[in-house]
Coordinates of C-alpha atoms in Angstrom, one line a residue:
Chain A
X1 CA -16.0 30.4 3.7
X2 CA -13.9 27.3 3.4
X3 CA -10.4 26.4 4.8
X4 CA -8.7 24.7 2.3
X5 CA -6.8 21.4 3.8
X6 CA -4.2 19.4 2.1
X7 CA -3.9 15.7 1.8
X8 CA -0.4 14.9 0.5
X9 CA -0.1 11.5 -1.2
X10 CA 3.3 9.9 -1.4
X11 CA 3.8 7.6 -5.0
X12 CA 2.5 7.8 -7.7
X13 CA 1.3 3.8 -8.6
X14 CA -2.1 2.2 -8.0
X15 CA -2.5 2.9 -4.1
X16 CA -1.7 6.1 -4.3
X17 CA -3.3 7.3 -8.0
X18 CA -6.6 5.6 -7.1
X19 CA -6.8 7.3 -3.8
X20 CA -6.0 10.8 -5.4
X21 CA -9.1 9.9 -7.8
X22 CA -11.4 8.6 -5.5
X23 CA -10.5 11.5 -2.8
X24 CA -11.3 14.2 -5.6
X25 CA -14.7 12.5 -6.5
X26 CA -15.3 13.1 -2.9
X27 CA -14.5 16.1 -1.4
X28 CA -14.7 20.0 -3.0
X29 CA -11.6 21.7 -4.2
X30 CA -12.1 24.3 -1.8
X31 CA -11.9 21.8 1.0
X32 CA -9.1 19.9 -0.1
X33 CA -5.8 20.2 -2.7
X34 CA -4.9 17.2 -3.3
X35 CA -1.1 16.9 -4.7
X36 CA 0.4 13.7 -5.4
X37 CA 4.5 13.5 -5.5
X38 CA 5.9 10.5 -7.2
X39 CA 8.4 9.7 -10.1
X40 CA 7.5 6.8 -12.0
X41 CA 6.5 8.4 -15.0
X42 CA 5.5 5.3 -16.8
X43 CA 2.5 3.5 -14.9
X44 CA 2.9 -0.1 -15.6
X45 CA -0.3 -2.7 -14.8
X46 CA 1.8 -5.3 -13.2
X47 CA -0.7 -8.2 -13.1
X48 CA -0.2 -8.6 -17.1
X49 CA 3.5 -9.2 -16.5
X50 CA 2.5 -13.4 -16.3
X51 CA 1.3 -13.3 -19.6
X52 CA 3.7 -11.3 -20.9
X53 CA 6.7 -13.6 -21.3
X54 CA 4.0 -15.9 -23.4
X55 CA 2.9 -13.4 -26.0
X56 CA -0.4 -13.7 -25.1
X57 CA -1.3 -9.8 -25.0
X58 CA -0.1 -6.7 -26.2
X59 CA 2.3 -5.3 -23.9
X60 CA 1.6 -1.8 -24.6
X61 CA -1.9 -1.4 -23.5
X62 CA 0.0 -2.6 -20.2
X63 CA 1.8 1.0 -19.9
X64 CA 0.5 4.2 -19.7
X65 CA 1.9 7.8 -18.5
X66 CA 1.4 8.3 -15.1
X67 CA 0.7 12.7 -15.6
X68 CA -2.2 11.3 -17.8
X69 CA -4.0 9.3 -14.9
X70 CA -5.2 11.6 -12.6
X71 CA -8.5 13.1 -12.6
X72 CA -9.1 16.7 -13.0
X73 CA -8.8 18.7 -9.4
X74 CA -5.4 16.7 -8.8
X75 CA -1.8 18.2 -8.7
X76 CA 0.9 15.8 -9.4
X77 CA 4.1 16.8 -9.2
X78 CA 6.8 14.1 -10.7
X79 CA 9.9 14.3 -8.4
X80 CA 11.5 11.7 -5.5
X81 CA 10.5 11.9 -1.8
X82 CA 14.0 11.4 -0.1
X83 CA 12.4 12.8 3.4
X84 CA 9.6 12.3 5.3
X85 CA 9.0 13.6 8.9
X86 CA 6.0 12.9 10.8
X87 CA 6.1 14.8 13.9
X88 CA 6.9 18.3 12.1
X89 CA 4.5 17.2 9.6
X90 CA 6.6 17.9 6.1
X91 CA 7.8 15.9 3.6
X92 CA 11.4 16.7 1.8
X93 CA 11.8 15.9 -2.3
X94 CA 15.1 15.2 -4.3
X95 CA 15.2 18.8 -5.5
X96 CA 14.8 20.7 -2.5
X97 CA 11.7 21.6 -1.5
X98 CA 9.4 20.4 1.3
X99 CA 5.7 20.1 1.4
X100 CA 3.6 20.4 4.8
X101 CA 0.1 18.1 4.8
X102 CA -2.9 18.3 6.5
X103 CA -3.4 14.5 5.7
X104 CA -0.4 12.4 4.9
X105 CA -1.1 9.0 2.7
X106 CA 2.2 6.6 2.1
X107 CA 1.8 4.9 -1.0
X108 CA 5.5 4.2 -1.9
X109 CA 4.9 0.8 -3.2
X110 CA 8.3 -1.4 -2.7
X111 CA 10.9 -2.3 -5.0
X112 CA 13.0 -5.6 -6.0
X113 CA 16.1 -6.5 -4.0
X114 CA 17.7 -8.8 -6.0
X115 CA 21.0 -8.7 -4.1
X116 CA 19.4 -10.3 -1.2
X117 CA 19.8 -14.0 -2.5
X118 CA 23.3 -14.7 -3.2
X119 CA 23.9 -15.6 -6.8
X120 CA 20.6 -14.3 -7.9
X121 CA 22.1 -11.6 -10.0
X122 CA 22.9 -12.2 -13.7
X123 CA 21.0 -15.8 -13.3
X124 CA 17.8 -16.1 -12.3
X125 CA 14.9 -14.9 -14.4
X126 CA 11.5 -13.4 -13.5
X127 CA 8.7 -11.3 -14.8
X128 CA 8.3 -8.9 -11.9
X129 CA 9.2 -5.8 -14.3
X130 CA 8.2 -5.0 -17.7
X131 CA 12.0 -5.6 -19.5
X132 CA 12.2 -8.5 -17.3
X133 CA 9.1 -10.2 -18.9
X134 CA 9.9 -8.9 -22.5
X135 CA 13.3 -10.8 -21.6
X136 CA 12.2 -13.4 -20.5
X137 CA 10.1 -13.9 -23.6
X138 CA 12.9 -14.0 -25.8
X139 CA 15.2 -16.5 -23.1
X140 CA 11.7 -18.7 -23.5
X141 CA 11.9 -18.9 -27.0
X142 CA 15.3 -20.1 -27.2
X143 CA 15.0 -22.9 -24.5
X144 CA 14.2 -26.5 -25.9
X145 CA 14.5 -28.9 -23.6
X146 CA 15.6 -29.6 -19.4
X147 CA 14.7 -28.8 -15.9
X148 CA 13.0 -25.1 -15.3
X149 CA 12.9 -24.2 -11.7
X150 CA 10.0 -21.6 -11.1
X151 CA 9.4 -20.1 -7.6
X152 CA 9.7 -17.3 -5.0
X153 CA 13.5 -16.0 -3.3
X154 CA 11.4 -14.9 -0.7
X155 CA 8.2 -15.2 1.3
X156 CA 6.8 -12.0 0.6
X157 CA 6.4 -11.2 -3.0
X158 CA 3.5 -9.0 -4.7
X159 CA 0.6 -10.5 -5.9
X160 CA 1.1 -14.2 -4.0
X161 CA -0.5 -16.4 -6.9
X162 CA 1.8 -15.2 -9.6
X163 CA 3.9 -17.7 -9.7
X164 CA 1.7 -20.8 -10.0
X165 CA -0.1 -18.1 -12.3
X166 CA 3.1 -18.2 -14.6
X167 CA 3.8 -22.2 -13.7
X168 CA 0.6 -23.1 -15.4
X169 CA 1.3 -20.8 -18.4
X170 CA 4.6 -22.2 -18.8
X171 CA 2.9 -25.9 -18.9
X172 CA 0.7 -24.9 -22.0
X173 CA 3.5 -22.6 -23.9
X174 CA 5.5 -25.7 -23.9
X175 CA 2.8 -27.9 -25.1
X176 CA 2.2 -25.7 -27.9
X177 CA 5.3 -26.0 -29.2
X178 CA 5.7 -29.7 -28.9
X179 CA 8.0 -29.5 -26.5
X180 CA 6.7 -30.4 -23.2
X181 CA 7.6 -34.2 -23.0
X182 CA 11.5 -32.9 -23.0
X183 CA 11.0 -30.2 -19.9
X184 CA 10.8 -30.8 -16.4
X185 CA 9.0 -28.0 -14.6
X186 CA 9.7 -27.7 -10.6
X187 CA 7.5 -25.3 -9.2
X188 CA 9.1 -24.5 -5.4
X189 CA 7.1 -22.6 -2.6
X190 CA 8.1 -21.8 0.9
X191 CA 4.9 -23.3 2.6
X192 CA 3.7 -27.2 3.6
X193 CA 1.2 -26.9 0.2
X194 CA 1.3 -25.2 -2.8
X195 CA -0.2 -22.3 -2.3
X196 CA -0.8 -19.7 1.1
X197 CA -4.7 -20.5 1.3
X198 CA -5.2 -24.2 2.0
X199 CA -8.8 -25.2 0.2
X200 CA -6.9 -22.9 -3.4
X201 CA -3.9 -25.1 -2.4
X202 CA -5.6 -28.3 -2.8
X203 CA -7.2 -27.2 -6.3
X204 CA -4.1 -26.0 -7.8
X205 CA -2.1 -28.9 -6.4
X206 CA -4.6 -31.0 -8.2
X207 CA -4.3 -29.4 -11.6
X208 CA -0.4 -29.3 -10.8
X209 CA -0.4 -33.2 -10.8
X210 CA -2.9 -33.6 -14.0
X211 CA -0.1 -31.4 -16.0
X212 CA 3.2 -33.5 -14.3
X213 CA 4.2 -30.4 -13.0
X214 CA 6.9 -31.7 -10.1
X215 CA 6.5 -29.5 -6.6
X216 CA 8.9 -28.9 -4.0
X217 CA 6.8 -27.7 -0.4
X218 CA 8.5 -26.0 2.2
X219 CA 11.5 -24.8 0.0
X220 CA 12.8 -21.2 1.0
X221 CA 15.4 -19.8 -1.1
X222 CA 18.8 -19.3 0.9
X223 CA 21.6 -19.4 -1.9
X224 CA 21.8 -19.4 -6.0
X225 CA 24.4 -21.4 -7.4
X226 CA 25.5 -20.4 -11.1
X227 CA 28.3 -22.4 -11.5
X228 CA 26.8 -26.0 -10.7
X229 CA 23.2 -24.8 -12.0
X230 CA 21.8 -25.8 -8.1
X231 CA 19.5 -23.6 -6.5
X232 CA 19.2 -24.2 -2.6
X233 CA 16.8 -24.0 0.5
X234 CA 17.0 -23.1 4.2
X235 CA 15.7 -25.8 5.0
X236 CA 18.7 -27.9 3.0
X237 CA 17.0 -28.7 -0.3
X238 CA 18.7 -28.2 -3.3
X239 CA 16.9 -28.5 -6.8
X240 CA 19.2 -28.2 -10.2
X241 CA 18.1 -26.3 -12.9
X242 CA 18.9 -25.4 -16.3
X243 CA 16.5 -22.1 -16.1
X244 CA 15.9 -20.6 -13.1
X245 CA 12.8 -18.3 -12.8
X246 CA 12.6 -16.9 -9.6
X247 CA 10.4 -13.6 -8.2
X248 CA 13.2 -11.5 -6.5
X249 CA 13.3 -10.8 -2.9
X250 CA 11.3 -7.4 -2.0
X251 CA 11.6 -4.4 0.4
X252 CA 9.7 -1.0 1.3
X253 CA 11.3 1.8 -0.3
X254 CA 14.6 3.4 1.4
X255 CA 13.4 6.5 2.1
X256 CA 11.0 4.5 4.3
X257 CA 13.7 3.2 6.3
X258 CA 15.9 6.5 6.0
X259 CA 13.1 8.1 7.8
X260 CA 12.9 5.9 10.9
X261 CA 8.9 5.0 9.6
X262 CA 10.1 1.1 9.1
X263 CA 13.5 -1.1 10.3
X264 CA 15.6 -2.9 7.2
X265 CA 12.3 -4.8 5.7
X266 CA 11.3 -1.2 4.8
X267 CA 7.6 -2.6 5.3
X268 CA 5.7 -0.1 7.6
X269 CA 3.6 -1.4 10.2
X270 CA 0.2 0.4 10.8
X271 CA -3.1 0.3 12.2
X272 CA -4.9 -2.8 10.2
X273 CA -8.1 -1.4 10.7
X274 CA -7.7 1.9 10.3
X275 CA -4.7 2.1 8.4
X276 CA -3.0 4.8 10.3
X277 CA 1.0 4.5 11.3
X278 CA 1.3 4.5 15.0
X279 CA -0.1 7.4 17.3
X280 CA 0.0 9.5 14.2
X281 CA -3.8 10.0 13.1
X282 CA -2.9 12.3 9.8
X283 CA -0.8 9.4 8.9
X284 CA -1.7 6.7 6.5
X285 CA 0.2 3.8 4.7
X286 CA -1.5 1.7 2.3
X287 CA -0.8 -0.4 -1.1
X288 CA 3.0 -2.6 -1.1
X289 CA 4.2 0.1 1.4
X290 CA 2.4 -1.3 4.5
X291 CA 3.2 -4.3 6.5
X292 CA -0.6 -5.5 6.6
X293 CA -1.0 -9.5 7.0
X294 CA -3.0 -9.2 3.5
X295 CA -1.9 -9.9 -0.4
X296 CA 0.7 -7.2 -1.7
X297 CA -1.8 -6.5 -4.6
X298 CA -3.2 -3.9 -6.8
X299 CA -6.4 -5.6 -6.1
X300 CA -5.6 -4.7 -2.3
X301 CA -4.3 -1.7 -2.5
X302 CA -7.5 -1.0 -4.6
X303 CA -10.0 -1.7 -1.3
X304 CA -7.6 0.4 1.0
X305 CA -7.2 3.1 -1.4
X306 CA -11.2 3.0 -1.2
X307 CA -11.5 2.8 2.5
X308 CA -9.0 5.8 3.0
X309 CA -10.6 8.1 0.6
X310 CA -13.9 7.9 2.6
X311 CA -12.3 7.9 6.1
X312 CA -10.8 11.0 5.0
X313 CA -13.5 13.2 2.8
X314 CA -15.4 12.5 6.4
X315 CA -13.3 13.7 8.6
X316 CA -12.8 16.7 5.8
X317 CA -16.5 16.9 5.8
X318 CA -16.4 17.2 9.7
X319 CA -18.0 14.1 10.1
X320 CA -16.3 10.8 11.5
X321 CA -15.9 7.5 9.0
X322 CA -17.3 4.8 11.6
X323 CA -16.3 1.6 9.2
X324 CA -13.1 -0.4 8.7
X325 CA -10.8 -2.2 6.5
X326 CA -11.5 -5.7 7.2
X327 CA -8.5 -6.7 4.4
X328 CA -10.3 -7.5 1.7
X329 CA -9.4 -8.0 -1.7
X330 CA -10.4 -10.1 -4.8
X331 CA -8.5 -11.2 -8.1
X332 CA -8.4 -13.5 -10.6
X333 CA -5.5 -15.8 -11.2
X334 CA -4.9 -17.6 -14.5
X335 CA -4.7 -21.7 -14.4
X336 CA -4.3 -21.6 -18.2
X337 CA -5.1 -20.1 -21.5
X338 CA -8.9 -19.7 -21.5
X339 CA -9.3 -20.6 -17.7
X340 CA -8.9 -18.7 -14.4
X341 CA -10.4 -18.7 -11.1
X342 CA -11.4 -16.0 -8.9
X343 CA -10.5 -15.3 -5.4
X344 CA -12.5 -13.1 -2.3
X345 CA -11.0 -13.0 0.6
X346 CA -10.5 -10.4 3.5
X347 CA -8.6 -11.2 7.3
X348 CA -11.4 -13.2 8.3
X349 CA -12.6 -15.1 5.4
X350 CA -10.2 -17.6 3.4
X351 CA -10.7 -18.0 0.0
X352 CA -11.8 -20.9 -1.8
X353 CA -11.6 -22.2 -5.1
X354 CA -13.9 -24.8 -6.6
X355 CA -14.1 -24.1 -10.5
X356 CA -12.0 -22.6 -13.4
X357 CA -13.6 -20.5 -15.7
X358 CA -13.3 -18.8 -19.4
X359 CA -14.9 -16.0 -18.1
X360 CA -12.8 -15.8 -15.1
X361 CA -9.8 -15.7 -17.6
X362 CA -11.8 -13.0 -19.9
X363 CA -11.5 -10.8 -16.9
X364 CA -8.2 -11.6 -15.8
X365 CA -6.8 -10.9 -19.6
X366 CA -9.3 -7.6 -20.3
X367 CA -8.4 -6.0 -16.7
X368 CA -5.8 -3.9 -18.1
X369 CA -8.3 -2.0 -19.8
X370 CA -10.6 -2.3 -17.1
X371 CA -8.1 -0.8 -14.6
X372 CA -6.8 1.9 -16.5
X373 CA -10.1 2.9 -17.9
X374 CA -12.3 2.9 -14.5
X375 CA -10.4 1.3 -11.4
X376 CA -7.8 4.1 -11.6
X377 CA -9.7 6.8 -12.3
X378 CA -11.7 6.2 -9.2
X379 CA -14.9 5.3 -10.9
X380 CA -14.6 2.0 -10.0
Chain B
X1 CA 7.1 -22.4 29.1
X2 CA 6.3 -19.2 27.2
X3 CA 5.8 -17.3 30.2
X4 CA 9.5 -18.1 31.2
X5 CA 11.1 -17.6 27.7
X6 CA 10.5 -14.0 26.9
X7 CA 10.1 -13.5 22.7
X8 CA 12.8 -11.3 20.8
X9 CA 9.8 -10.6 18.5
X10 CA 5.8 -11.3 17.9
X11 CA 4.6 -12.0 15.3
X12 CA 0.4 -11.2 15.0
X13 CA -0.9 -13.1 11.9
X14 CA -4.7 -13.1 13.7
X15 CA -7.1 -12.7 11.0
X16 CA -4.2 -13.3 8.1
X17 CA -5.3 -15.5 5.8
X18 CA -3.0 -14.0 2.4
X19 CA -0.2 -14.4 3.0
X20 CA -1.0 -16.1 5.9
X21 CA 0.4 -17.2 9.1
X22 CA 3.3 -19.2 8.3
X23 CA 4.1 -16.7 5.6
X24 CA 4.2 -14.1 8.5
X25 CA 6.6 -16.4 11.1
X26 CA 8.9 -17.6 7.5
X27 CA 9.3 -13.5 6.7
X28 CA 9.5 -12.8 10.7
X29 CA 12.3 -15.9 10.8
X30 CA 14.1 -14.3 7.8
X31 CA 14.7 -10.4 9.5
X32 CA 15.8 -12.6 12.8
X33 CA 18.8 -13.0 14.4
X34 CA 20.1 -16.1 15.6
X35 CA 19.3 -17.0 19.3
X36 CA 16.1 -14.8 18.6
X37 CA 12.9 -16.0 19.9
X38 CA 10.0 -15.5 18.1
X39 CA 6.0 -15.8 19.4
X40 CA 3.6 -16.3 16.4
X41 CA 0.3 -15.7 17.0
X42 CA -2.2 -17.0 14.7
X43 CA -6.1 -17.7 14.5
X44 CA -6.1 -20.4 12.2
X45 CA -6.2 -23.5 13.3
X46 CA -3.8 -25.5 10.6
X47 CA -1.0 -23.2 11.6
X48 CA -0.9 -25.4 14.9
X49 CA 0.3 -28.6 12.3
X50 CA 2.3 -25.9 9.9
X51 CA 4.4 -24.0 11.9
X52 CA 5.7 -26.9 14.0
X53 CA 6.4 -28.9 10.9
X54 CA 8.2 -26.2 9.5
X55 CA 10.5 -25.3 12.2
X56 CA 11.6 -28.9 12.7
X57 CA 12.2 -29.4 9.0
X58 CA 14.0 -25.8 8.9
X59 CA 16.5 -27.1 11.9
X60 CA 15.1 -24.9 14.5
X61 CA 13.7 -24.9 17.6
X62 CA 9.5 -25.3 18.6
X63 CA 9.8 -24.0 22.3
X64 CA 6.3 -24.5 22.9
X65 CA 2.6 -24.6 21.1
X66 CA 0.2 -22.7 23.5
X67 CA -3.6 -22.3 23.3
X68 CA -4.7 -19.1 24.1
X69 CA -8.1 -16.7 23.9
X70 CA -8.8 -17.3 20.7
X71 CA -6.0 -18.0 18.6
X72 CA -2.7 -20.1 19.5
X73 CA 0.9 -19.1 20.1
X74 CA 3.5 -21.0 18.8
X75 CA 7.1 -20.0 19.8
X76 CA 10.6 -20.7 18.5
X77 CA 14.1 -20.2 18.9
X78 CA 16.8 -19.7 15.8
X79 CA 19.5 -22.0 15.5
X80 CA 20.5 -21.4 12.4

């Protein structure tokens, strides 16, 4: 005789469909429902959005329907959490009603604020979204010579190497088309180096300097000026542009904040170890939601997601999950067309770089297919 | 020093390599008031040269660079 439990899994992108999918490879249906409440409807594979802009894949096999991606054994209902309370252990949704858990997982992902840099909106560029990338191809196409300005408007963006990701793309599209002896590219990034991770920072800084790509260090984005083309730092730079491409600012979600789990950041601290929010030990946050000192990344949120399904089919199981999330994650991040390197790291071991590969870049430009064929399914 | 200046904020970036210390103190500095002081607390050893190059070329102010158990503590105060 089993008494059914119920893990409640808040969002509906990776984090929160790959645990759903590991969870149900785990525990019995008797044991455990397993409902999932999220509204995205379209699941989009975000790490493809650098390549994008280029043309260099098919953007459709970057987009699939999120009701499609969950295993068997797996009730997801599409709707918008606007509620969540902890301590009477229920969550609210947009149309009324309110779900109780057993286990609670926070997987909200967080969303673009734009309207944190002044003068951002209606100039600056990116690739963060799909229509912003499929935008941004056409603007691309149309530009033929000046200064492009490509960096982060704030220190905390998902997926960290994107934008020297995109940098180094930008290099090659413009060589392709002739052009690159009439552009300027000015890569910017808030830190000393060019990149977070200092022996990856030396390698790309290298390759930056075979290409002429010109760097600005220590260069956090304050203000955007449209009318005199000037974007400026805090620490009272100011680089002109004639394109800017900038990754927007980023929060937690609202309802986050709303429901007293994170201040205006929206970013919700937890347990780094065990992944649990405060005293609270049926509540979990992991993916873009959680305010973890490790990469905002599907490949992240891919490791936790792995970790929590375990930690909780034990406890389900009546046993207790002994290991922890030690913050690992591994990617690959482009340096080119045909070339890529990989990185491993977790909170104690840095990540290094010392080659760039094709088949790092096969990888990189197949794991669409790999993620939405076995990574989200839980199979992987 | 720090003992006598008591931190608005900490800031725990042990064991943070992505996005890393500074990263953590730059996003910290960013949600801050000013006249806030803010303790990092980092276990990597370049943050000692990074952080304090940052805050002086960001116009603020290094209150002190402290080696403690294990990691360091490096505190500032917002000017700006």
């Amino acid at each position: 005789m089993y008494s059914q439990k119920r893990a409640l899994i808040l969002g509906d992108g990776a984090a929160g469909t790959i645990l759903a999918n590991k969870l149900r490879f785990l525990t019995n249906k008797n044991e455990l429902e397993i409902v999932v409440i999220g509204n995205s409807k379209k699941h989009y594979f975000k790490p493809d959005g650098v390549q994008i802009p280029f043309g260099l894949l098919d953007y459709r096999k970057s987009v699939k329907n999120s009701e499609f991606l969950f295993n068997a054994g797996v009730k997801y209902i599409q709707d918008e959490v606007v509620r969540i309370d902890v301590d009477q252990r229920f969550v609210t949704v947009k149309s009324g009603k309110s779900y109780s858990y057993d286990y609670l997982a926070i997987a909200t992902g967080d969303r673009l604020t734009p309207e944190d840099v002044p003068g951002y909106e209606g100039e600056a560029k990116h690739f963060y979204n799909l229509q912003a990338a499929l935008s941004l191809k056409e603007d691309l196409a149309k530009f033929n010579g000046g200064d492009i300005v490509i960096g982060q408007a704030s220190p905390e963006i998902q997926c960290p190497p994107a934008p020297y990701e995109f940098t180094f793309l930008l290099d090659h599209y413009f060589r392709k088309r002739g052009i690159r002896n009439k552009i300027n590219i000015h890569y910017t990034y808030p830190l000393n180096r060019v990149f977070t991770m200092p022996q990856v920072a030396v390698f790309v800084d290298k390759l930056f300097q075979e290409r002429g790509i010109i760097t600005h260090t220590m260069f956090n984005v304050e203000t955007v000026d449209p009318k005199n083309k000037v974007v400026n730092s805090l620490e009272g730079e100011s680089v002109k542009y004639d394109m800017l491409i900038l990754v927007p600012p980023h929060r937690g979600q609202k309802v986050i904040t709303d429901s007293g789990l994170a201040g205006e950041s929206g970013y919700i601290d937890v347990d780094r170890h065990k992944l649990n929010y405060g005293k609270y030990d049926d509540v979990f946050v992991i993916g873009d939601a959680t305010n973890l000192p490790v990469s905002k990344a599907g490949a992240a949120a891919h490791f936790q997601s792995g970790y929590l399904s375990h930690h909780i089919a034990s406890e389900v199981g009546g046993a207790v999950y002994e290991d922890d999330y030690n913050g690992e994650c591994a990617c690959y991040t482009i340096t080119g067309v045909n070339e890529a390197i990989s990185l491993w790291f977790s909170y104690e071991k840095n990540a290094k770089a010392n080659f760039k590969s094709k088949l790092d870049y096969i990888f990189k430009w197949t794991s669409a297919d790999t993620y939405f064929s076995g990574m989200v399914r839980g199979i992987m | 020093m720090a003992e006598e200046v008591k931190p608005t904020k900490v800031i725990d970036a042990r064991g943070s390599f992505c996005p890393g210390p500074l990263m953590e103190l730059i996003k910290g500095y960013k949600q801050a008031k000013v006249g806030d002081v803010i303790s990092l607390y980092s276990s990597d050893n370049g943050t000692k040269v990074d952080a304090p190059a940052w805050i002086k070329k960001s116009g603020n102010e290094l209150i002190g660079v402290y080696d403690r158990d294990g990691y360091v503590e490096i505190v500032l105060k917002k000017v700006r």
